[in-house]
C-alpha positions as CSV (number, residue, x, y, z in Angstrom):
1,T,21.3,-15.7,-7.6
2,T,20.2,-13.5,-10.5
3,P,21.4,-10.0,-10.2
4,W,19.7,-9.1,-13.6
5,L,16.3,-10.4,-12.4
6,Y,16.9,-8.3,-9.3
7,Q,17.6,-5.3,-11.1
8,G,14.8,-5.8,-13.3
9,L,12.6,-5.9,-10.2
10,I,13.9,-2.9,-8.9
11,F,13.1,-0.8,-12.3
12,I,9.5,-2.3,-12.1
13,A,9.1,-1.2,-8.4
14,A,10.3,2.3,-9.3
15,G,7.9,2.6,-12.1
16,Y,5.1,1.1,-10.0
17,F,5.7,3.7,-7.2
18,V,5.8,6.5,-10.0
19,F,2.7,5.1,-11.4
20,I,0.7,4.9,-8.5
21,G,1.8,8.2,-7.2
22,I,0.9,10.2,-10.7
23,G,-2.6,8.3,-10.1
24,A,-2.9,9.7,-6.2
25,L,-2.0,13.1,-7.8
26,R,-4.3,13.0,-10.5
27,A,-7.7,11.8,-8.3
28,S,-10.2,14.0,-8.2
29,A,-12.1,15.1,-5.1
30,Q,-15.3,13.1,-4.7
31,V,-17.7,14.8,-2.4
32,T,-20.0,12.4,-0.7
33,S,-22.9,13.8,1.8
34,A,-23.3,12.2,5.2
35,K,-26.6,11.3,4.4
36,S,-26.2,9.3,1.4
37,E,-23.3,7.6,3.2
38,E,-25.9,6.3,5.8
39,V,-28.4,5.1,3.4
40,N,-25.9,3.0,1.9
41,K,-24.3,1.9,5.2
42,E,-27.8,0.8,6.2
43,G,-28.3,-1.7,3.3
44,V,-25.0,-3.3,4.2
45,K,-25.2,-7.0,5.6
46,Q,-23.4,-7.2,8.9
47,L,-20.8,-9.9,9.1
48,H,-19.5,-12.1,12.1
49,I,-15.9,-11.1,12.9
50,I,-14.6,-14.3,11.6
51,Q,-16.7,-13.9,8.3
52,A,-15.2,-10.1,8.2
53,F,-11.6,-11.7,8.9
54,R,-11.8,-14.0,6.1
55,V,-13.3,-11.5,3.4
56,G,-10.8,-8.9,4.1
57,F,-7.7,-11.5,4.0
58,I,-9.2,-13.0,0.7
59,T,-9.6,-9.7,-0.7
60,N,-6.2,-8.3,0.1
61,G,-4.4,-11.6,-0.7
62,L,-6.0,-11.6,-4.0
63,N,-5.3,-8.1,-4.9
64,P,-2.2,-7.8,-7.3
65,K,-1.9,-4.0,-6.5
66,A,-1.1,-5.1,-2.7
67,T,1.0,-7.9,-3.8
68,L,2.9,-5.6,-6.4
69,F,3.2,-2.9,-3.6
70,F,4.7,-5.4,-1.2
71,L,7.0,-7.0,-4.0
72,S,8.2,-3.3,-4.7
73,L,8.9,-2.2,-1.1
74,F,10.7,-5.4,-0.3
75,S,12.9,-5.2,-3.5
76,V,13.8,-1.6,-2.0
77,V,14.7,-3.0,1.6
78,V,16.3,-6.3,1.0
79,S,19.4,-6.2,-1.4
80,F,20.8,-8.9,-3.4
81,E,23.5,-9.8,-0.6
82,T,21.0,-10.0,2.2
83,P,21.4,-13.3,4.0
84,L,18.1,-15.7,3.5
85,S,17.6,-15.6,7.4
86,I,17.3,-11.8,7.3
87,K,15.1,-12.0,4.3
88,M,12.9,-14.3,6.1
89,M,12.5,-12.0,9.2
90,Y,11.3,-9.5,6.8
91,G,8.7,-11.3,5.4
92,I,7.3,-12.4,8.8
93,Y,7.6,-8.8,10.0
94,L,5.6,-7.5,7.2
95,A,3.1,-9.9,7.4
96,I,2.7,-9.3,11.1
97,A,2.8,-5.3,10.7
98,T,0.3,-5.7,7.9
99,G,-2.0,-7.8,9.7
100,L,-1.9,-5.4,12.6
101,W,-2.2,-2.6,10.6
102,F,-5.3,-3.7,8.8
103,I,-7.0,-4.5,12.2
104,V,-6.1,-1.1,13.6
105,L,-7.1,0.5,10.2
106,S,-10.6,-1.2,10.0
107,M,-11.4,-0.3,13.9
108,L,-10.4,3.6,13.0
109,L,-12.5,3.6,9.7
110,S,-15.4,2.3,11.5
111,S,-15.6,5.6,13.3
112,A,-18.2,8.1,11.7
113,K,-16.1,11.1,12.8
114,I,-13.0,9.6,11.1
115,D,-14.8,8.8,8.0
116,V,-16.3,12.4,7.9
117,W,-12.5,13.9,8.1
118,L,-11.1,11.4,5.7
119,Q,-13.6,12.7,3.1
120,R,-13.0,16.1,3.9
121,Y,-9.3,16.0,3.5
122,R,-9.2,12.8,0.8
123,Q,-7.8,15.0,-2.1
124,Q,-4.9,16.5,-0.1
125,I,-4.0,13.0,1.4
126,D,-4.2,11.5,-1.8
127,R,-1.5,14.3,-3.3
128,V,0.7,14.2,-0.3
129,M,1.1,10.4,-0.7
130,G,1.3,10.5,-4.6
131,A,4.1,12.9,-3.9
132,V,5.8,10.6,-1.4
133,L,5.4,7.5,-3.8
134,I,6.9,9.4,-6.7
135,F,9.8,10.3,-4.6
136,M,10.3,7.1,-3.7
137,G,10.2,5.8,-7.2
138,L,12.5,8.2,-8.6
139,S,14.9,7.9,-5.6
140,L,14.9,4.2,-6.3
141,L,15.7,4.6,-10.2
142,Y,18.6,7.3,-9.4
143,Q,20.1,4.6,-6.8
144,E,19.9,1.7,-9.0
145,L,21.1,3.9,-12.3
146,V,23.9,5.4,-10.1
147,S,25.1,1.9,-9.0
148,L,25.2,0.7,-12.8
149,F,27.7,3.3,-14.1
């Protein structure tokens, strides 16, 4: 009902994508040895699966970056004219897809081989994702500016 608010959210989303992308491009390569990782992991208390789920859910739910990211993503996908029923379906879909993503991600990242590979290629992955986010933000900004004029 408020197009100016929607446009404001689009500009904020575009800026946020560019901001996160620049941060990813500027991320330095952090080298960690497998031995130091093992020492750190030995000191970590093992949680029951329900406790681990609760900690992960609360951590992600209270993370302002995650909230801003999904708000930005949602504002890109949903237009002002999108019916409420479709908006609700998008929300339900994102909640389910995000939950499944974090479950799969946590299972994959608990593998030592995958952890070593990710540490080896961390900087390259950050740079590719940074470029993708900057492209998304600039594309979103361009589309919104073209629609204004």
